[in-house]
Coordinates of C-alpha atoms in Angstrom, one line a residue:
M11 CA 101.6 95.5 148.1
D12 CA 100.2 93.9 144.9
P13 CA 99.6 90.2 145.0
P14 CA 102.0 88.1 142.9
P15 CA 100.6 87.5 139.4
S16 CA 98.9 84.1 139.2
A17 CA 100.6 81.4 137.0
P18 CA 98.8 81.0 133.7
P19 CA 96.6 77.9 133.6
R20 CA 98.4 74.7 132.6
T21 CA 98.2 73.9 128.9
V22 CA 96.8 70.4 128.0
I23 CA 97.0 69.3 124.3
C24 CA 95.0 66.2 123.2
V25 CA 96.1 64.8 119.8
G26 CA 93.7 62.7 117.6
D27 CA 94.4 59.6 115.6
V28 CA 97.6 59.6 113.6
H29 CA 97.3 56.3 111.7
G30 CA 100.8 56.1 110.2
F31 CA 100.8 59.6 108.7
L32 CA 104.2 60.9 109.8
S33 CA 104.1 64.0 107.6
K34 CA 100.7 65.0 109.0
L35 CA 102.0 64.5 112.6
E36 CA 105.1 66.6 111.9
S37 CA 102.9 69.4 110.4
L38 CA 100.5 69.3 113.3
W39 CA 103.4 69.5 115.8
S40 CA 104.8 72.5 114.0
N41 CA 101.4 74.2 114.0
L42 CA 100.9 73.6 117.7
Q43 CA 104.4 75.1 118.4
S44 CA 103.5 78.1 116.3
A45 CA 100.1 78.6 117.8
L46 CA 101.0 78.5 121.5
P47 CA 103.2 80.8 123.6
A48 CA 106.7 79.3 123.8
D49 CA 106.5 78.6 127.6
A50 CA 103.0 77.1 127.3
F51 CA 104.1 74.7 124.6
A52 CA 107.4 73.8 126.3
T53 CA 105.6 72.8 129.6
A54 CA 102.4 71.3 128.2
L55 CA 100.8 68.0 129.1
V56 CA 100.4 66.3 125.7
I57 CA 98.0 63.4 125.5
F58 CA 98.0 61.3 122.4
L59 CA 94.6 59.6 122.0
G60 CA 95.8 56.4 120.3
D61 CA 95.9 54.7 116.9
Y62 CA 99.4 55.4 115.8
C63 CA 99.6 52.6 113.3
D64 CA 97.8 51.2 110.2
R65 CA 96.3 52.9 107.0
G66 CA 99.1 55.5 106.5
P67 CA 102.5 54.6 105.1
S68 CA 104.8 55.4 108.0
T69 CA 103.9 53.6 111.2
R70 CA 107.6 53.0 112.0
G71 CA 108.4 56.7 111.5
V72 CA 105.5 57.7 113.7
L73 CA 106.7 55.6 116.6
D74 CA 110.2 56.9 116.2
F75 CA 108.8 60.5 116.4
L76 CA 106.8 59.7 119.5
L77 CA 109.6 57.9 121.2
A78 CA 111.9 60.9 120.6
L79 CA 109.6 63.5 122.2
P80 CA 110.6 63.2 125.9
A81 CA 114.3 63.9 125.0
R82 CA 113.4 66.7 122.6
Y83 CA 110.9 68.4 125.0
P84 CA 112.0 67.4 128.5
S85 CA 109.7 69.9 130.3
Q86 CA 106.6 68.5 128.6
R87 CA 104.7 65.5 129.9
H88 CA 103.7 62.9 127.3
V89 CA 100.9 60.4 127.7
F90 CA 100.4 57.7 125.0
L91 CA 97.0 56.1 125.1
C92 CA 96.3 52.7 123.5
G93 CA 94.0 52.7 120.6
N94 CA 92.2 49.6 119.2
H95 CA 94.7 49.4 116.3
D96 CA 97.7 49.7 118.7
F97 CA 96.2 47.0 120.9
A98 CA 95.9 44.6 117.9
F99 CA 99.4 45.5 116.7
A100 CA 100.9 44.9 120.1
A101 CA 99.0 41.5 120.3
F102 CA 100.5 40.4 117.0
V103 CA 104.1 41.1 117.9
G104 CA 103.9 39.7 121.4
A105 CA 103.9 43.1 123.2
L106 CA 100.4 43.1 124.7
P107 CA 100.5 42.9 128.5
P108 CA 99.5 39.4 129.5
P109 CA 96.1 38.7 131.3
P110 CA 96.4 39.6 135.0
D111 CA 95.1 36.2 136.1
G112 CA 97.6 34.3 133.9
S113 CA 95.0 32.9 131.5
P114 CA 96.1 32.3 127.9
F115 CA 95.2 34.7 125.2
S116 CA 93.3 31.9 123.4
V117 CA 90.4 32.4 125.9
T118 CA 89.6 35.5 123.8
W119 CA 88.8 33.6 120.6
D120 CA 85.5 32.0 121.3
E121 CA 83.3 35.1 121.2
Y122 CA 84.4 36.0 117.7
L123 CA 85.0 32.6 116.1
H124 CA 82.0 33.0 113.8
N125 CA 84.1 35.8 112.1
E126 CA 87.3 33.8 111.6
E127 CA 86.8 32.6 108.1
H128 CA 85.3 35.9 106.7
E129 CA 88.1 38.0 108.3
G130 CA 90.8 35.5 107.4
W131 CA 92.4 35.4 110.9
F132 CA 96.1 34.8 111.1
R133 CA 97.0 31.1 111.4
G134 CA 100.7 31.3 111.1
P135 CA 103.5 30.5 113.6
G136 CA 102.6 31.8 117.1
H137 CA 98.9 32.2 116.5
E138 CA 98.1 29.6 119.2
G139 CA 99.2 32.1 121.9
M140 CA 97.8 35.3 120.3
H141 CA 94.9 37.5 121.4
V142 CA 92.0 37.5 119.0
Q143 CA 92.6 41.1 118.0
G144 CA 96.1 40.2 117.0
R145 CA 94.8 37.4 114.8
R146 CA 92.3 39.7 113.2
W147 CA 95.0 42.4 112.7
G148 CA 97.5 40.1 111.0
G149 CA 94.9 38.2 109.0
A150 CA 93.9 38.6 105.3
I151 CA 90.3 39.7 104.8
N152 CA 88.6 37.9 101.9
E153 CA 86.7 41.0 100.8
G154 CA 88.5 43.7 98.8
W155 CA 86.1 46.5 99.6
N156 CA 85.2 48.1 102.9
P157 CA 81.6 49.3 102.5
K158 CA 81.6 51.3 105.7
K159 CA 84.5 53.4 104.6
G160 CA 84.0 53.3 100.9
L161 CA 87.6 52.3 100.4
P162 CA 89.5 49.1 99.7
Y163 CA 90.8 47.1 102.7
K164 CA 94.5 47.3 103.2
G165 CA 95.3 43.7 104.0
S166 CA 93.2 43.0 107.0
I167 CA 90.1 44.2 108.8
Y168 CA 92.4 46.7 110.5
D169 CA 94.1 47.9 107.3
A170 CA 97.4 46.7 108.7
Q171 CA 99.3 46.1 105.5
P172 CA 101.0 49.5 105.5
T173 CA 102.3 48.8 109.1
F174 CA 103.9 45.6 108.0
E175 CA 105.5 47.2 105.0
S176 CA 106.8 50.2 107.1
Y177 CA 109.0 47.6 108.9
G178 CA 110.1 46.0 105.6
V179 CA 108.0 42.8 105.7
A180 CA 105.0 41.5 103.7
H181 CA 101.5 41.8 105.1
G182 CA 100.7 38.9 107.5
S183 CA 104.3 37.8 107.9
P184 CA 105.2 36.4 111.3
D185 CA 108.7 38.0 110.7
L186 CA 107.1 41.3 111.8
A187 CA 107.8 40.4 115.4
K188 CA 111.5 40.2 114.6
A189 CA 111.5 43.4 112.4
V190 CA 109.9 45.6 115.0
P191 CA 112.7 47.1 117.2
E192 CA 112.6 46.4 120.9
D193 CA 112.0 50.1 121.8
H194 CA 108.9 50.0 119.6
K195 CA 107.7 46.8 121.4
R196 CA 108.3 48.5 124.7
F197 CA 106.3 51.5 123.6
L198 CA 103.4 49.3 122.5
H199 CA 103.6 47.3 125.8
D200 CA 103.6 50.4 127.9
L201 CA 100.6 52.2 126.3
V202 CA 98.0 53.2 128.9
W203 CA 94.3 52.4 128.3
I204 CA 93.1 55.4 130.3
H205 CA 94.6 58.7 131.6
E206 CA 93.0 60.6 134.4
E207 CA 94.1 64.1 135.2
E208 CA 92.8 66.2 138.0
N209 CA 92.5 70.0 138.1
V210 CA 92.4 70.8 134.3
P211 CA 91.1 74.3 133.6
I212 CA 88.5 74.5 130.8
D213 CA 87.1 77.8 129.4
T214 CA 83.3 77.7 129.3
D215 CA 80.5 80.2 128.5
E216 CA 80.2 80.8 132.2
G217 CA 83.9 81.4 132.7
Q218 CA 86.8 79.1 133.5
T219 CA 86.1 75.9 135.4
V220 CA 88.4 73.3 136.8
C221 CA 87.6 69.7 135.8
K222 CA 88.8 66.2 136.0
L223 CA 89.9 65.1 132.6
I224 CA 89.6 61.4 131.5
A225 CA 91.2 60.5 128.2
V226 CA 90.3 57.1 126.7
H227 CA 90.5 56.1 123.0
A228 CA 86.9 55.4 122.2
G229 CA 85.1 56.6 125.3
L230 CA 83.3 55.3 128.4
G231 CA 80.1 53.2 128.0
R232 CA 77.0 55.0 129.0
S233 CA 75.0 52.0 130.0
T234 CA 77.8 49.8 131.4
D235 CA 79.0 49.7 135.0
L236 CA 81.5 52.6 135.3
N237 CA 83.6 51.0 138.0
E238 CA 84.0 47.8 136.0
Q239 CA 85.1 49.8 133.0
L240 CA 87.6 51.8 135.0
R241 CA 88.9 48.5 136.5
V242 CA 89.5 47.0 133.0
L243 CA 91.2 50.1 131.8
R244 CA 93.4 50.8 134.8
T245 CA 94.6 47.2 135.1
R246 CA 94.8 46.7 131.3
D247 CA 92.8 43.5 131.6
S248 CA 93.7 41.8 128.3
R249 CA 91.4 38.8 129.0
V250 CA 88.7 40.9 127.4
P251 CA 88.2 39.9 123.8
K252 CA 87.1 43.4 122.7
V253 CA 87.5 46.3 125.0
Q254 CA 84.5 48.5 124.2
M255 CA 86.2 51.6 125.7
L256 CA 88.9 51.2 123.0
H257 CA 86.9 49.7 120.2
G258 CA 83.3 50.7 120.6
R259 CA 81.2 53.0 118.4
Q260 CA 77.8 53.6 119.7
D261 CA 77.5 53.4 123.5
V262 CA 80.8 55.2 124.2
W263 CA 79.6 58.4 122.5
D264 CA 78.2 60.3 125.5
I265 CA 79.3 60.9 129.1
P266 CA 78.3 58.0 131.4
K267 CA 75.3 58.6 133.6
D268 CA 77.4 58.2 136.7
L269 CA 79.6 61.2 135.6
S270 CA 76.9 63.5 134.5
G271 CA 77.1 66.9 136.3
K272 CA 80.4 66.0 137.9
Q273 CA 82.7 68.5 136.1
T274 CA 84.4 65.6 134.3
V275 CA 85.7 66.1 130.8
I276 CA 86.0 63.0 128.6
V277 CA 88.3 63.2 125.5
S278 CA 88.6 60.5 122.9
G279 CA 89.7 60.0 119.3
H280 CA 88.6 56.9 117.3
H281 CA 85.4 58.0 115.7
G282 CA 86.6 59.7 112.6
K283 CA 84.8 62.9 113.3
L284 CA 84.9 66.0 115.5
H285 CA 82.2 66.1 118.2
I286 CA 82.1 68.7 121.0
D287 CA 79.1 68.6 123.3
G288 CA 79.5 70.3 126.7
L289 CA 82.4 68.4 128.4
R290 CA 82.5 65.5 125.9
F291 CA 85.2 65.9 123.2
I292 CA 85.8 63.6 120.3
I293 CA 88.9 64.8 118.5
D294 CA 89.5 62.7 115.3
E295 CA 88.8 64.5 112.0
G296 CA 89.7 61.3 110.1
G297 CA 93.5 61.4 110.3
G298 CA 93.5 57.9 109.0
Y299 CA 92.2 59.1 105.6
A300 CA 94.9 60.4 103.2
D301 CA 93.0 63.6 102.5
K302 CA 91.9 64.5 106.0
P303 CA 93.9 66.2 108.8
I304 CA 95.1 65.1 112.2
A305 CA 93.4 67.4 114.7
A306 CA 94.4 68.4 118.3
I307 CA 92.5 70.4 120.9
V308 CA 94.2 72.7 123.4
F309 CA 92.8 73.4 126.9
P310 CA 91.8 75.6 128.6
S311 CA 90.9 77.6 125.4
K312 CA 89.4 74.6 123.5
T313 CA 91.3 75.9 120.4
L314 CA 91.4 73.3 117.6
I315 CA 94.7 73.0 115.7
R316 CA 95.0 70.9 112.5
S317 CA 97.9 69.5 110.5
T318 CA 96.6 71.4 107.5
E319 CA 96.8 74.9 109.0

């Protein structure tokens, strides 16, 4: 008697930074649906890698799209990671989870006070109880030009002006907290800082291997204590002024030493480029730029799908 056919490997889709571009997100979603077998798409684990807001014109529409997914695709699993922009947006509208030890958010200010004047931190109603990243997000930067990106700033260091405007209020207005619907605040509050998934099949040159997958917006620090990083991420420890695993650029690029050789895949967005090196995947082709696509990667095949295809 023939053995029963084995079930096809589970499909895992990781979606890069959206940054307020609803039309790109809709195109990407349509392209994913077209590229995958119907049953694989219908039952996929879909991990969004964070940064849903800022830069693009339709943050409100993006959050509505994401909130509707569980009802539209009830057999999929959806994971929404917190990006550094989402963290700051949540902080501004009072949706950031409070510090686990009950300390006030003002304890996060001191480390970055030397930037306050240059970045034009928010000083309006409610700033006294706001995390430093919320104050930076809702502030008004004095410079008009961002030399790193070669583009003008959009309101603040975070390019937050389009997010305010998508909810019908002016940049920096404290009225944003009233304009953001409760289900959007709940979405921001509930974002996870890390997702860990066991038994994810990945195609490699040596054949298919089963790995643990860790998804985190920027990555895990190579030279920082891994257990402490995991503690901060798992507990969403918002006492930290700047969570490097969500905000960092340099040290989070590679797989931490403690995970080397352990069949652990690390997937991130954040970095504005596509980088695949062994089991380290950075999937962000610059979706926050008007002329660049939102990208997604599909496991086990490691197929890349873009909003432009």
